[in-house]
Short mmCIF file of C-alpha atoms in Angstrom, two decimals:
data_model
loop_
_atom_site.label_atom_id
_atom_site.label_comp_id
_atom_site.label_asym_id
_atom_site.label_seq_id
_atom_site.Cartn_x
_atom_site.Cartn_y
_atom_site.Cartn_z
CA UNK A 1 86.72 61.30 116.86
CA UNK A 2 85.37 58.61 119.11
CA UNK A 3 87.16 55.52 118.07
CA UNK A 4 86.94 53.70 121.33
CA UNK A 5 84.71 50.97 120.07
CA UNK A 6 84.84 51.63 116.37
CA UNK A 7 87.31 50.64 113.79
CA UNK A 8 89.36 53.32 112.17
CA UNK A 9 87.21 54.66 109.33
CA UNK A 10 90.17 54.80 107.05
CA UNK A 11 90.87 51.11 107.34
CA UNK A 12 87.43 49.73 108.04
CA UNK A 13 86.33 48.24 104.73
CA UNK A 14 82.64 48.75 105.42
CA UNK A 15 83.06 52.42 106.05
CA UNK A 16 85.30 52.81 103.03
CA UNK A 17 82.66 51.16 100.89
CA UNK A 18 80.02 53.49 102.22
CA UNK A 19 82.08 56.59 101.70
CA UNK A 20 83.10 55.47 98.26
CA UNK A 21 79.53 54.63 97.28
CA UNK A 22 78.33 58.00 98.41
CA UNK A 23 80.96 59.94 96.55
CA UNK A 24 80.73 57.85 93.45
CA UNK A 25 76.98 58.15 93.18
CA UNK A 26 77.21 61.86 93.70
CA UNK A 27 79.80 62.11 90.97
CA UNK A 28 77.67 60.10 88.58
CA UNK A 29 74.73 62.34 89.29
CA UNK A 30 76.84 65.37 88.60
CA UNK A 31 77.92 63.84 85.33
CA UNK A 32 74.36 63.10 84.41
CA UNK A 33 73.25 66.61 85.18
CA UNK A 34 76.03 68.06 83.12
CA UNK A 35 75.26 65.77 80.24
CA UNK A 36 71.59 66.50 80.31
CA UNK A 37 72.25 70.15 80.00
CA UNK A 38 74.21 69.70 76.77
CA UNK A 39 72.49 68.95 73.49
CA UNK A 40 71.96 65.32 72.61
CA UNK A 41 74.22 63.81 69.94
CA UNK A 42 73.12 64.14 66.38
CA UNK A 43 74.78 61.20 64.68
CA UNK A 44 75.99 57.81 65.75
CA UNK A 45 79.63 58.66 65.40
CA UNK A 46 79.56 61.38 67.94
CA UNK A 47 77.34 59.22 70.09
CA UNK A 48 80.03 56.58 70.25
CA UNK A 49 82.63 59.19 71.04
CA UNK A 50 80.38 60.59 73.72
CA UNK A 51 79.91 57.17 75.14
CA UNK A 52 83.66 56.60 75.27
CA UNK A 53 84.14 59.97 76.89
CA UNK A 54 81.44 59.17 79.38
CA UNK A 55 83.01 55.83 80.16
CA UNK A 56 86.35 57.49 80.79
CA UNK A 57 84.69 60.11 82.95
CA UNK A 58 82.96 57.50 85.04
CA UNK A 59 86.14 55.52 85.45
CA UNK A 60 87.99 58.65 86.54
CA UNK A 61 85.15 59.44 88.92
CA UNK A 62 85.42 55.95 90.38
CA UNK A 63 89.11 56.29 91.09
CA UNK A 64 88.73 59.80 92.38
CA UNK A 65 85.92 58.83 94.72
CA UNK A 66 87.90 55.90 96.04
CA UNK A 67 90.97 58.01 96.59
CA UNK A 68 89.02 60.68 98.39
CA UNK A 69 87.20 58.08 100.47
CA UNK A 70 90.51 56.61 101.56
CA UNK A 71 91.90 59.99 102.43
CA UNK A 72 95.45 61.28 102.43
CA UNK A 73 96.76 58.57 104.71
CA UNK A 74 98.02 56.35 101.95
CA UNK A 75 100.62 57.27 99.39
CA UNK A 76 98.67 55.85 96.48
CA UNK A 77 95.55 57.86 97.27
CA UNK A 78 97.65 60.98 97.58
CA UNK A 79 99.17 60.28 94.20
CA UNK A 80 95.75 59.81 92.59
CA UNK A 81 94.40 63.02 94.09
CA UNK A 82 97.50 64.88 93.02
CA UNK A 83 97.10 63.63 89.46
CA UNK A 84 93.48 64.70 89.37
CA UNK A 85 94.29 68.12 90.73
CA UNK A 86 97.04 68.57 88.18
CA UNK A 87 94.72 67.52 85.41
CA UNK A 88 92.08 69.96 86.57
CA UNK A 89 94.61 72.72 86.71
CA UNK A 90 95.72 71.85 83.22
CA UNK A 91 92.28 72.08 81.80
CA UNK A 92 91.66 75.31 83.63
CA UNK A 93 94.88 76.99 82.71
CA UNK A 94 95.08 75.35 79.30
CA UNK A 95 98.80 75.35 79.45
CA UNK A 96 101.25 72.55 79.19
CA UNK A 97 102.66 71.53 82.47
CA UNK A 98 105.84 69.57 82.87
CA UNK A 99 105.32 66.12 84.25
CA UNK A 100 105.94 65.84 87.95
CA UNK A 101 109.39 64.53 88.51
CA UNK A 102 109.30 61.30 90.42
CA UNK A 103 112.35 60.14 92.24
CA UNK A 104 113.01 56.52 91.60
CA UNK A 105 114.94 55.13 94.51
CA UNK A 106 117.43 52.61 93.32
CA UNK A 107 117.80 49.36 95.18
CA UNK A 108 121.01 47.89 93.96
CA UNK A 109 120.81 44.96 96.32
CA UNK A 110 117.36 43.90 95.25
CA UNK A 111 117.52 40.32 94.22
CA UNK A 112 114.15 40.29 92.48
CA UNK A 113 114.07 41.01 88.82
CA UNK A 114 113.56 44.63 88.01
CA UNK A 115 110.94 43.89 85.40
CA UNK A 116 108.33 42.70 87.85
CA UNK A 117 109.03 45.35 90.38
CA UNK A 118 108.78 48.07 87.77
CA UNK A 119 105.52 46.63 86.54
CA UNK A 120 104.11 46.75 90.03
CA UNK A 121 105.33 50.29 90.40
CA UNK A 122 103.50 51.27 87.26
CA UNK A 123 100.29 49.63 88.39
CA UNK A 124 100.09 51.13 91.85
CA UNK A 125 99.66 54.90 91.70
CA UNK A 126 102.55 56.74 93.21
CA UNK A 127 104.62 53.60 93.17
CA UNK A 128 107.63 55.10 91.50
CA UNK A 129 108.84 57.05 94.47
CA UNK A 130 108.88 54.30 97.06
CA UNK A 131 111.19 51.63 98.16
CA UNK A 132 110.14 48.07 97.61
CA UNK A 133 109.00 47.45 101.17
CA UNK A 134 106.64 50.40 101.19
CA UNK A 135 105.46 49.46 97.70
CA UNK A 136 104.27 46.12 99.03
CA UNK A 137 102.36 47.85 101.83
CA UNK A 138 100.66 50.19 99.43
CA UNK A 139 99.89 47.34 97.06
CA UNK A 140 98.08 45.48 99.82
CA UNK A 141 95.89 48.42 100.70
CA UNK A 142 95.34 49.27 97.06
CA UNK A 143 94.15 45.74 96.35
CA UNK A 144 91.68 45.92 99.22
CA UNK A 145 90.28 49.22 98.00
CA UNK A 146 90.08 48.06 94.41
CA UNK A 147 88.12 45.03 95.51
CA UNK A 148 85.71 47.18 97.51
CA UNK A 149 85.37 49.51 94.52
CA UNK A 150 84.49 46.64 92.21
CA UNK A 151 81.93 45.28 94.66
CA UNK A 152 80.21 48.62 95.09
CA UNK A 153 80.17 49.32 91.38
CA UNK A 154 78.68 45.92 90.71
CA UNK A 155 75.97 46.55 93.26
CA UNK A 156 75.19 49.92 91.75
CA UNK A 157 74.95 48.37 88.34
CA UNK A 158 72.76 45.61 89.65
CA UNK A 159 70.36 47.90 91.42
CA UNK A 160 70.13 50.37 88.64
CA UNK A 161 69.40 47.79 86.00
CA UNK A 162 66.65 46.06 87.94
CA UNK B 1 149.65 49.89 109.65
CA UNK B 2 153.25 50.12 108.63
CA UNK B 3 154.19 47.69 111.33
CA UNK B 4 151.73 45.20 110.02
CA UNK B 5 153.16 45.46 106.59
CA UNK B 6 156.60 44.77 107.91
CA UNK B 7 155.51 41.85 109.95
CA UNK B 8 153.56 40.44 107.13
CA UNK B 9 156.60 40.70 104.94
CA UNK B 10 158.43 38.54 107.41
CA UNK B 11 155.80 35.85 107.14
CA UNK B 12 155.79 35.55 103.43
CA UNK B 13 155.57 31.83 103.56
CA UNK B 14 152.43 31.85 105.62
CA UNK B 15 149.13 31.41 103.93
CA UNK B 16 146.91 34.37 103.46
CA UNK B 17 144.51 33.21 106.09
CA UNK B 18 147.14 32.74 108.70
CA UNK B 19 148.52 36.11 107.94
CA UNK B 20 145.17 37.70 108.30
CA UNK B 21 144.58 35.88 111.50
CA UNK B 22 147.88 37.02 112.88
CA UNK B 23 147.13 40.55 111.91
CA UNK B 24 143.80 40.46 113.59
CA UNK B 25 145.19 39.05 116.75
CA UNK B 26 147.84 41.65 116.88
CA UNK B 27 145.31 44.31 116.24
CA UNK B 28 143.06 42.97 118.89
CA UNK B 29 145.76 42.87 121.51
CA UNK B 30 146.94 46.28 120.57
CA UNK B 31 143.56 47.76 120.77
CA UNK B 32 142.89 46.08 124.03
CA UNK B 33 145.83 47.88 125.50
CA UNK B 34 144.82 51.14 124.02
CA UNK B 35 141.36 50.66 125.41
CA UNK B 36 142.72 50.34 128.86
CA UNK B 37 144.60 53.56 128.48
CA UNK B 38 142.18 55.71 126.67
CA UNK B 39 138.64 54.74 126.87
CA UNK B 40 137.15 57.15 124.48
CA UNK B 41 139.66 57.00 121.71
CA UNK B 42 138.77 55.81 118.33
CA UNK B 43 141.04 53.13 117.14
CA UNK B 44 142.47 52.72 113.71
CA UNK B 45 139.68 50.81 112.22
CA UNK B 46 137.17 53.24 113.46
CA UNK B 47 138.94 56.01 111.71
CA UNK B 48 138.07 54.26 108.51
CA UNK B 49 134.49 54.18 109.57
CA UNK B 50 132.16 56.99 108.84
CA UNK B 51 130.48 57.78 112.05
CA UNK B 52 127.13 59.30 111.80
CA UNK B 53 127.03 60.86 115.17
CA UNK B 54 129.23 61.09 118.15
CA UNK B 55 126.69 59.91 120.62
CA UNK B 56 126.27 56.57 118.98
CA UNK B 57 129.99 56.15 118.88
CA UNK B 58 130.32 56.68 122.53
CA UNK B 59 127.58 54.19 123.12
CA UNK B 60 129.60 51.51 121.54
CA UNK B 61 132.54 52.50 123.68
CA UNK B 62 130.82 52.41 127.00
CA UNK B 63 131.52 49.13 128.74
CA UNK B 64 128.63 46.96 129.61
CA UNK B 65 128.39 45.48 133.05
CA UNK B 66 127.15 42.19 131.72
CA UNK B 67 130.37 41.26 130.12
CA UNK B 68 131.74 38.78 132.51
CA UNK B 69 133.83 36.59 130.41
CA UNK B 70 135.49 39.05 128.20
CA UNK B 71 136.98 42.40 128.27
CA UNK B 72 134.15 44.72 129.01
CA UNK B 73 135.32 47.40 126.72
CA UNK B 74 135.37 45.28 123.65
CA UNK B 75 132.94 46.64 121.11
CA UNK B 76 130.59 44.32 119.43
CA UNK B 77 131.86 45.04 116.02
CA UNK B 78 135.29 44.02 117.04
CA UNK B 79 133.95 40.81 118.45
CA UNK B 80 132.02 40.15 115.31
CA UNK B 81 135.13 40.62 113.30
CA UNK B 82 137.04 38.31 115.52
CA UNK B 83 134.35 35.71 115.44
CA UNK B 84 134.20 35.82 111.73
CA UNK B 85 137.86 35.21 111.69
CA UNK B 86 137.41 32.38 114.10
CA UNK B 87 135.09 30.72 111.69
CA UNK B 88 137.91 30.44 109.33
CA UNK B 89 136.08 32.22 106.62
CA UNK B 90 137.95 34.58 104.47
CA UNK B 91 135.91 37.67 104.32
CA UNK B 92 137.05 41.11 103.66
CA UNK B 93 136.18 42.37 107.08
CA UNK B 94 139.61 43.34 108.14
CA UNK B 95 139.65 46.78 106.74
CA UNK B 96 136.04 47.58 106.27
CA UNK B 97 134.11 47.81 109.40
CA UNK B 98 131.41 50.30 109.12
CA UNK B 99 129.57 51.84 111.93
CA UNK B 100 126.00 50.78 111.83
CA UNK B 101 123.00 51.24 113.95
CA UNK B 102 122.46 47.53 114.22
CA UNK B 103 123.67 45.87 117.34
CA UNK B 104 124.63 42.33 116.76
CA UNK B 105 124.17 39.48 119.09
CA UNK B 106 126.44 36.70 118.03
CA UNK B 107 126.66 33.30 119.54
CA UNK B 108 129.94 31.47 119.32
CA UNK B 109 131.58 28.71 121.15
CA UNK B 110 133.78 29.48 124.06
CA UNK B 111 137.39 29.94 123.36
CA UNK B 112 140.27 31.35 125.23
CA UNK B 113 140.43 34.52 123.29
CA UNK B 114 136.86 35.30 122.56
CA UNK B 115 133.74 35.63 124.56
CA UNK B 116 130.73 33.54 123.91
CA UNK B 117 127.93 36.03 124.15
CA UNK B 118 127.48 39.69 123.90
CA UNK B 119 124.63 41.15 125.72
CA UNK B 120 122.19 43.16 123.79
CA UNK B 121 122.29 46.85 123.93
CA UNK B 122 119.08 48.17 125.24
CA UNK B 123 118.81 51.11 122.96
CA UNK B 124 115.36 51.93 121.71
CA UNK B 125 116.43 53.19 118.35
CA UNK B 126 118.50 50.17 117.44
CA UNK B 127 117.29 47.24 115.44
CA UNK B 128 118.11 44.08 117.29
CA UNK B 129 119.06 41.39 114.89
CA UNK B 130 120.33 37.98 115.72
CA UNK B 131 123.05 36.73 113.47
CA UNK B 132 122.82 33.05 113.02
CA UNK B 133 125.75 30.77 113.21
CA UNK B 134 127.74 30.59 110.09
CA UNK B 135 126.35 33.77 108.66
CA UNK B 136 128.01 37.02 108.01
CA UNK B 137 127.79 39.53 110.75
CA UNK B 138 128.84 42.74 109.14
CA UNK B 139 126.32 45.49 109.12
CA UNK B 140 125.60 45.33 105.41
CA UNK B 141 124.51 41.74 105.38
CA UNK B 142 122.57 42.15 108.60
CA UNK B 143 120.70 45.11 107.21
CA UNK B 144 120.11 43.19 104.05
CA UNK B 145 118.82 40.21 105.98
CA UNK B 146 116.47 42.37 108.07
CA UNK B 147 115.15 43.94 104.91
CA UNK B 148 114.63 40.57 103.29
CA UNK B 149 112.70 39.32 106.30
CA UNK B 150 110.50 42.39 106.24
CA UNK B 151 109.81 41.87 102.57
CA UNK B 152 108.97 38.21 103.00
CA UNK B 153 106.62 39.06 105.86
CA UNK B 154 104.81 41.52 103.64
CA UNK B 155 104.68 39.01 100.81
CA UNK B 156 102.95 36.60 103.17
CA UNK B 157 100.32 39.21 103.95
CA UNK B 158 99.81 39.82 100.27
CA UNK B 159 99.47 36.10 99.76
CA UNK B 160 96.39 36.18 101.96
CA UNK B 161 94.91 39.00 99.96
CA UNK B 162 95.40 37.66 96.49
CA UNK B 163 93.25 34.62 95.83
CA UNK B 164 94.99 31.59 94.47
CA UNK B 165 98.38 32.76 95.59
CA UNK B 166 98.97 30.00 98.06
CA UNK B 167 100.07 27.61 95.36
CA UNK B 168 102.95 29.77 94.33
CA UNK B 169 105.99 29.71 96.53
CA UNK B 170 108.70 31.83 94.99
CA UNK B 171 108.85 35.57 95.33
CA UNK B 172 108.87 36.05 91.59
CA UNK B 173 105.83 33.86 91.12
CA UNK B 174 103.95 35.68 93.83
CA UNK B 175 104.81 39.01 92.34
CA UNK B 176 103.46 37.77 89.04
CA UNK B 177 100.22 36.74 90.68
CA UNK B 178 99.92 40.05 92.44
CA UNK B 179 100.51 41.97 89.24
CA UNK B 180 97.96 39.88 87.40
CA UNK B 181 95.41 40.38 90.11
CA UNK B 182 95.82 44.13 90.21
CA UNK B 183 95.56 44.28 86.44
CA UNK B 184 92.42 42.17 86.47
CA UNK B 185 90.85 44.36 89.13
CA UNK B 186 91.60 47.47 87.13
CA UNK B 187 90.13 45.86 84.03
CA UNK B 188 87.00 45.02 85.99
CA UNK B 189 86.69 48.63 87.06
CA UNK B 190 86.98 49.72 83.47
CA UNK B 191 84.41 47.20 82.32
CA UNK B 192 81.96 48.18 85.03
CA UNK B 193 82.38 51.85 84.30
CA UNK B 194 81.66 51.12 80.65
CA UNK B 195 78.46 49.38 81.60
CA UNK B 196 77.50 52.18 83.93
CA UNK B 197 78.10 54.67 81.15
CA UNK B 198 75.84 52.68 78.90
CA UNK B 199 72.87 52.49 81.21
CA UNK B 200 73.04 55.78 82.97
CA UNK B 201 71.68 58.22 80.41
CA UNK B 202 68.35 56.48 80.72
CA UNK B 203 67.73 56.93 84.38
CA UNK B 204 68.61 59.58 86.81
CA UNK B 205 70.54 58.03 89.58
CA UNK B 206 69.21 58.15 93.07
CA UNK B 207 71.47 57.59 95.96
CA UNK B 208 68.63 56.89 98.29
CA UNK B 209 67.39 53.98 96.31
CA UNK B 210 70.78 52.46 96.35
CA UNK B 211 71.13 52.75 100.08
CA UNK B 212 67.56 51.73 100.57
CA UNK B 213 68.13 48.52 98.76
CA UNK B 214 71.32 48.00 100.60
CA UNK B 215 69.73 48.19 103.99
CA UNK B 216 67.84 44.89 103.97
CA UNK B 217 71.01 43.16 102.86
CA UNK B 218 73.01 44.76 105.61
CA UNK B 219 70.40 44.08 108.20
CA UNK B 220 70.44 40.46 107.23
CA UNK B 221 74.16 40.37 107.56
CA UNK B 222 74.12 41.79 111.04
CA UNK B 223 74.50 39.26 113.83
CA UNK B 224 71.35 38.02 115.48
CA UNK B 225 71.88 39.89 118.70
CA UNK B 226 71.94 43.15 116.88
CA UNK B 227 69.14 42.20 114.60
CA UNK B 228 66.46 42.67 117.19
CA UNK B 229 67.72 46.05 118.12
CA UNK B 230 68.04 47.04 114.52
CA UNK B 231 64.58 45.84 113.71
CA UNK B 232 62.90 47.69 116.46
CA UNK B 233 64.82 50.87 116.30
CA UNK B 234 66.06 51.35 112.84
CA UNK B 235 62.79 52.36 111.39
CA UNK B 236 62.14 55.29 113.61
CA UNK B 237 63.98 58.10 112.02
CA UNK B 238 63.84 61.67 112.98
CA UNK B 239 62.40 63.78 110.25
CA UNK B 240 65.11 66.00 108.96
CA UNK B 241 64.39 69.02 106.94
CA UNK B 242 65.34 68.60 103.35
CA UNK B 243 68.64 70.33 103.15
CA UNK B 244 70.20 71.42 99.94
CA UNK B 245 71.62 68.33 98.39
CA UNK B 246 73.61 68.28 95.26
CA UNK B 247 72.50 64.79 94.41
CA UNK B 248 69.32 64.61 92.49
CA UNK B 249 66.81 62.96 94.68
CA UNK B 250 64.72 60.73 92.60
CA UNK B 251 61.68 59.90 94.55
CA UNK B 252 60.66 56.66 92.95
CA UNK B 253 57.84 55.53 95.08
CA UNK B 254 57.17 52.37 93.19
CA UNK B 255 60.71 51.18 93.54
CA UNK B 256 61.09 52.11 97.14
CA UNK B 257 61.67 49.06 99.20
CA UNK B 258 61.87 50.76 102.51
CA UNK B 259 60.04 49.05 105.32
CA UNK B 260 57.04 50.99 106.59
CA UNK B 261 57.80 53.21 109.52
CA UNK B 262 56.89 51.80 112.84
CA UNK B 263 56.44 53.70 116.01
CA UNK B 264 59.48 53.22 118.11
CA UNK B 265 61.02 54.79 121.09
CA UNK B 266 64.58 54.72 120.02
CA UNK B 267 65.90 57.35 117.76
CA UNK B 268 68.53 55.39 115.96
CA UNK B 269 68.50 56.55 112.41
CA UNK B 270 68.59 54.13 109.57
CA UNK B 271 72.18 54.61 108.50
CA UNK B 272 73.32 53.19 111.79
CA UNK B 273 71.75 49.90 111.06
CA UNK B 274 73.04 50.25 107.60
CA UNK B 275 76.60 50.57 108.65
CA UNK B 276 76.98 48.72 111.89
CA UNK B 277 75.59 49.36 115.28
CA UNK B 278 79.06 49.71 116.62
CA UNK B 279 79.92 52.53 114.32
CA UNK B 280 77.51 55.06 115.68
CA UNK B 281 80.07 57.65 116.49
CA UNK B 282 81.57 57.07 113.09
CA UNK B 283 78.25 57.94 111.60
CA UNK B 284 78.05 61.09 113.61
CA UNK B 285 81.41 62.02 112.27
CA UNK B 286 80.31 61.15 108.80
CA UNK B 287 77.18 63.23 109.06
CA UNK B 288 79.35 66.03 110.24
CA UNK B 289 81.34 65.83 107.03
CA UNK B 290 78.54 65.24 104.65
CA UNK B 291 75.76 67.36 105.88
CA UNK B 292 73.39 66.46 103.16
CA UNK B 293 73.68 62.72 103.50
CA UNK B 294 71.16 62.18 106.30
CA UNK B 295 68.76 64.51 104.62
CA UNK B 296 69.04 62.82 101.29
CA UNK B 297 68.60 59.46 102.89
CA UNK B 298 65.49 60.50 104.70
CA UNK B 299 64.09 62.18 101.69
CA UNK B 300 63.44 59.03 99.78
CA UNK B 301 59.74 59.06 99.35
CA UNK B 302 58.70 58.49 102.90
CA UNK B 303 55.84 60.81 102.96
#
């Protein structure tokens, strides 16, 4: 990979936005194709349920596309991809799978309150199995990617509604 | 240690501090002698220590040529212990002295018994930490301090990321801001996906239109020097055969906002202007991964 005069594609926000946009749009198209093949809803109740399901599917597609655009370099993207893979395996196998055991490293000398730190761990995917220092790193990158995700989704919405 | 107990029993009237000081001095002198005799022996205190590896132990033992004012074989931990004692602080460092991978550089005033400076060990795998005056120098607190500094450095970086965080000063407040910001971003994603779900059944999404509309915006954002190049070259694209693309290509001619193709000599494809002219090789890599992307981009109703 010629990176002599280019930024690293994994950290360059422009390239991440592009990769995310590409994957996300592709995923939405796949969803649309799958939905078009099924029969349209008959009553309003199922329509609402379908809409909710669709919303969840799009949200999952957004996170999955972002995680795959970022790649396996970051712990949080790895955690997201792992979760998706597990979920896919669950639906394929249709068997209950025990939750992945996450090792919570204890920091007895941490002077910050545990409540906040735990909250942050819950927010950032894969945050349970990290020490606080690494958690802050991952949080920074996660925030950048979330921002890029929101910007791209807004643009898509804007262009598709005009 | 039995001797120390006996001697301490003799000085029952002494204060605790003086007793400790006496003990340390005795220990120091004793060990100094033993160091002269046997260079590579571990002394009593070290036996308490859990040594991770032998090589690091011997490193501490090897005398440094820079020690001019003090006994060259004095290990830094010993010095730290002595200096702590010199401060007159009562810390429980007499017994516990753990082997750490942190070399300490302590600065103390000159005295007859102690040296003023210890030269730093030039070991690549050691963390060099400076212990400030009046602060504890045992390995635990030094490690803790290094960790705290790392955390505060990262918090500063996060402060730049999160908007509105500069007002807050404390770590707890900043963490609150960060948590709120992440939650708000996630809520925005959810809201946007809801809106996308609402509008999407109506129209079939076309990737090309999205990128097509993006290009004028990106071209405008490019710096002026690149603008000329982009303008003259970006519109000449090599016709690629329509490869199998799994995205539904919606050729909406009426909504296409692509600039009309102009004859040009350069063969820079459009995505290069789209991304950045400096990311050409990146694009090549990208088109290597996603083989259908260039084809889908060029397919958008440019016939």
